[in-house]
Coordinates of C-alpha atoms in Angstrom, one line a residue:
G1 CA -6.6 -14.5 9.2
G2 CA -7.4 -16.7 6.4
G3 CA -5.8 -14.9 3.6
V4 CA -2.6 -13.6 2.1
R5 CA -1.8 -10.0 2.5
R6 CA 0.7 -8.4 0.1
T7 CA 3.2 -5.9 1.5
A8 CA 4.5 -2.9 -0.4
K9 CA 8.1 -3.7 0.1
S10 CA 10.5 -6.6 0.0
R11 CA 11.7 -8.0 3.3
Y12 CA 15.2 -6.9 2.2
D13 CA 14.2 -3.4 1.2
A14 CA 15.1 -0.2 3.1
I15 CA 13.9 0.4 6.7
S16 CA 10.3 1.5 7.0
A17 CA 10.0 2.2 10.7
Y18 CA 12.6 4.3 12.6
I19 CA 12.8 4.3 16.4
S20 CA 13.2 7.9 17.3
R21 CA 11.3 10.1 19.8
R22 CA 12.7 13.3 18.4
A23 CA 12.5 12.7 14.7
A24 CA 9.7 10.0 14.4
A25 CA 7.3 12.2 12.5
R26 CA 10.0 13.3 10.0
L27 CA 11.6 9.9 9.5
N28 CA 8.5 7.8 9.5
D29 CA 6.9 9.5 6.5
V30 CA 6.2 6.4 4.3
P31 CA 3.4 3.9 4.6
C32 CA 4.4 1.0 6.9
E33 CA 2.5 -2.2 7.1
T34 CA 2.0 -3.4 10.7
D35 CA 0.4 -6.3 12.5
E36 CA -2.6 -4.4 14.0
A37 CA -3.1 -6.9 16.8
A38 CA 0.6 -6.6 17.8
L39 CA 0.5 -2.8 17.5
Q40 CA -2.6 -2.6 19.8
A41 CA -1.1 -5.0 22.3
L42 CA 2.1 -3.1 22.5
R43 CA 0.3 0.2 22.9
G44 CA -1.9 -1.4 25.6
E45 CA 1.2 -2.4 27.5
G46 CA 2.5 1.2 27.4
V47 CA 5.2 0.8 24.7
D48 CA 5.9 4.2 23.2
E49 CA 4.6 4.7 19.6
P50 CA 7.9 4.6 17.6
L51 CA 9.0 1.4 19.2
A52 CA 5.5 -0.2 19.0
R53 CA 5.2 0.7 15.3
H54 CA 8.7 -0.7 14.6
L55 CA 8.0 -4.0 16.4
A56 CA 4.5 -4.3 14.9
H57 CA 6.1 -3.8 11.5
L58 CA 8.4 -6.8 12.1
F59 CA 5.4 -9.0 12.9
A60 CA 3.6 -8.0 9.6
R61 CA 5.4 -10.9 7.9
D62 CA 5.9 -14.6 8.7
P63 CA 9.4 -15.4 10.1
L64 CA 11.8 -16.1 7.3
V65 CA 14.0 -18.8 8.6
A66 CA 14.3 -21.5 11.3
F67 CA 17.6 -23.4 11.1
E68 CA 17.8 -26.9 12.4
G69 CA 19.5 -26.8 15.8
F70 CA 18.3 -23.3 16.5
V71 CA 14.7 -23.7 17.5
E72 CA 14.5 -25.4 20.8
E73 CA 18.2 -25.5 21.3
V74 CA 18.6 -21.7 21.5
D75 CA 18.3 -20.2 25.0
D76 CA 16.2 -17.0 24.5
A77 CA 17.6 -15.6 27.8
A78 CA 21.1 -15.7 26.3
S79 CA 20.6 -15.2 22.6
M80 CA 18.8 -12.9 20.3
E81 CA 18.7 -15.5 17.4
H82 CA 14.9 -16.0 17.4
F83 CA 14.2 -12.2 17.5
E84 CA 16.7 -11.5 14.8
S85 CA 15.1 -14.1 12.5
L86 CA 11.8 -12.2 12.4
N87 CA 12.8 -9.9 9.6

């Protein structure tokens, strides 16, 4: 809160957080910025570590786009549009 935090990589750079139970330690070998509050909340709800880290990484940035006609008009139960706009 209250400040701007720089991230090490561009939003369009290579993947930083892999979702893998078998190879997580080997593949997730680079620093990866995460939203700590989101990471703790996900862990607290029992989300496994690779998935929690991946999702918390998505929330480390502000959403990029919100197209007119795709905010309130999109049914989240039927579309992934809002989630896919996170990164």
